[in-house]
């Protein structure tokens, strides 16, 4: 079997263009849309995604839910809710790890083999990206090592600077 290393990759790009089974949305607990990557996904995917989110009714911090992908290249969107960073002593690390893990559990439960993640919580939610990146990479690697049904996970980072931080977290010097 391939190692988890070769099943994880990092690129710079716009996640709404990712040709994978499911892209992950950094949503809020209402699931009713917002700015950042959430706004971009709903804009590109069309109103069908929001209609499904309304039916689901919400999502806890650290949890994840699945909708269709509407007009996106991806077949599904997995909406997860990361923590708002409030200094680091409020379970932020556990909740961030849970957002990644629950997203992958939802993927496994729905026969989603290829998944793309944005950098959850590091925009509007204020999580310092140098602290968030090792949690993101470590949680995904751990999951891949135990779940061969996930063929690959791609992190789609929005800037070169964010990509460099994730690269460093994946391959510490
Ligand atoms: N593709 C990939 N990454 C993106 C894209 C994109 N198209 N657009 C932005 N990013 P944020 P959060 C990056 O704020 O911190 C929303 O209003 C962005 O540069 O989208 O989890 C929700 O409704 C940053 O690195 O998510 C919530 O209320 C990363 O995505 C709240 O923001 C995450 O930034 C969630 O905040």
CSV table of C-alpha atoms in Angstrom, one decimal, residues 14-114:
chain,number,residue,atom,x,y,z
A,14,UNK,CA,-8.7,28.4,-5.7
A,15,UNK,CA,-10.5,25.4,-4.1
A,16,UNK,CA,-13.7,26.0,-6.0
A,17,UNK,CA,-11.8,24.8,-9.1
A,18,UNK,CA,-10.5,21.6,-7.5
A,19,UNK,CA,-11.4,18.4,-9.5
A,20,UNK,CA,-11.8,16.1,-6.5
A,21,UNK,CA,-14.8,14.1,-5.2
A,22,UNK,CA,-15.3,16.6,-2.4
A,23,UNK,CA,-14.1,20.0,-1.4
A,24,UNK,CA,-14.2,21.1,2.2
A,25,UNK,CA,-15.8,24.4,3.2
A,26,UNK,CA,-14.6,26.5,6.2
A,27,UNK,CA,-18.2,27.4,7.2
A,28,UNK,CA,-19.8,28.8,10.3
A,29,UNK,CA,-22.3,27.0,12.5
A,30,UNK,CA,-25.3,28.4,10.8
A,31,UNK,CA,-24.2,27.0,7.5
A,32,UNK,CA,-25.9,29.9,5.8
A,33,UNK,CA,-22.9,31.3,4.1
A,34,UNK,CA,-20.4,34.1,4.7
A,35,UNK,CA,-17.2,35.5,3.3
A,36,UNK,CA,-13.8,34.0,2.5
A,37,UNK,CA,-13.8,30.5,1.1
A,38,UNK,CA,-17.4,30.0,2.2
A,39,UNK,CA,-18.6,32.9,0.0
A,40,UNK,CA,-16.5,31.7,-2.9
A,41,UNK,CA,-17.9,28.1,-2.7
A,42,UNK,CA,-21.6,29.3,-2.6
A,43,UNK,CA,-21.0,31.8,-5.4
A,44,UNK,CA,-19.4,29.2,-7.7
A,45,UNK,CA,-21.6,26.3,-6.6
A,46,UNK,CA,-25.0,28.1,-6.9
A,47,UNK,CA,-28.1,28.1,-4.8
A,48,UNK,CA,-28.6,24.4,-4.5
A,49,UNK,CA,-25.8,24.1,-1.9
A,50,UNK,CA,-27.4,26.8,0.3
A,51,UNK,CA,-30.8,25.1,0.0
A,52,UNK,CA,-29.3,21.8,1.3
A,53,UNK,CA,-27.5,23.6,4.1
A,54,UNK,CA,-30.9,25.2,5.2
A,55,UNK,CA,-32.4,21.7,5.4
A,56,UNK,CA,-29.5,20.4,7.5
A,57,UNK,CA,-30.0,23.3,9.8
A,58,UNK,CA,-26.5,23.9,11.2
A,59,UNK,CA,-23.3,22.3,12.3
A,60,UNK,CA,-21.4,22.3,15.6
A,61,UNK,CA,-17.8,23.6,15.9
A,62,UNK,CA,-15.5,20.7,15.1
A,63,UNK,CA,-18.2,18.7,13.2
A,64,UNK,CA,-18.9,18.3,9.5
A,65,UNK,CA,-21.8,17.7,7.2
A,66,UNK,CA,-22.1,16.8,3.5
A,67,UNK,CA,-24.1,18.5,0.6
A,68,UNK,CA,-24.0,18.1,-3.1
A,69,UNK,CA,-21.6,20.2,-5.1
A,70,UNK,CA,-24.1,22.1,-7.2
A,71,UNK,CA,-22.3,23.6,-10.2
A,72,UNK,CA,-18.8,22.9,-8.8
A,73,UNK,CA,-16.4,20.4,-10.5
A,74,UNK,CA,-16.5,18.6,-7.1
A,75,UNK,CA,-19.4,16.2,-6.6
A,76,UNK,CA,-19.8,17.1,-3.0
A,77,UNK,CA,-19.1,19.8,-0.4
A,78,UNK,CA,-18.2,18.8,3.1
A,79,UNK,CA,-19.0,21.8,5.3
A,80,UNK,CA,-17.0,22.0,8.5
A,81,UNK,CA,-16.8,24.6,11.3
A,82,UNK,CA,-13.4,25.4,12.7
A,83,UNK,CA,-12.9,27.3,16.0
A,84,UNK,CA,-12.7,31.0,16.4
A,85,UNK,CA,-9.2,31.6,17.8
A,86,UNK,CA,-9.5,33.3,21.3
A,87,UNK,CA,-5.9,33.1,22.5
A,88,UNK,CA,-5.3,29.3,22.3
A,89,UNK,CA,-6.5,28.2,25.8
A,90,UNK,CA,-10.1,27.5,24.7
A,91,UNK,CA,-9.8,24.1,23.1
A,92,UNK,CA,-8.9,25.6,19.8
A,93,UNK,CA,-6.3,23.0,18.9
A,94,UNK,CA,-8.7,20.1,19.7
A,95,UNK,CA,-11.5,21.7,17.8
A,96,UNK,CA,-9.4,22.4,14.8
A,97,UNK,CA,-8.1,18.8,14.7
A,98,UNK,CA,-11.7,17.6,15.1
A,99,UNK,CA,-12.9,19.7,12.1
A,100,UNK,CA,-10.3,18.0,9.9
A,101,UNK,CA,-11.0,14.5,11.3
A,102,UNK,CA,-14.8,14.8,11.1
A,103,UNK,CA,-14.5,16.0,7.5
A,104,UNK,CA,-12.6,12.9,6.6
A,105,UNK,CA,-15.0,10.6,8.5
A,106,UNK,CA,-17.9,12.2,6.6
A,107,UNK,CA,-15.8,11.5,3.4
A,108,UNK,CA,-15.3,7.8,4.3
A,109,UNK,CA,-19.0,7.4,5.2
A,110,UNK,CA,-20.0,8.7,1.8
A,111,UNK,CA,-17.5,6.8,-0.4
A,112,UNK,CA,-15.6,10.1,-1.1
A,113,UNK,CA,-12.1,9.0,-2.1
A,114,UNK,CA,-10.4,12.3,-2.9
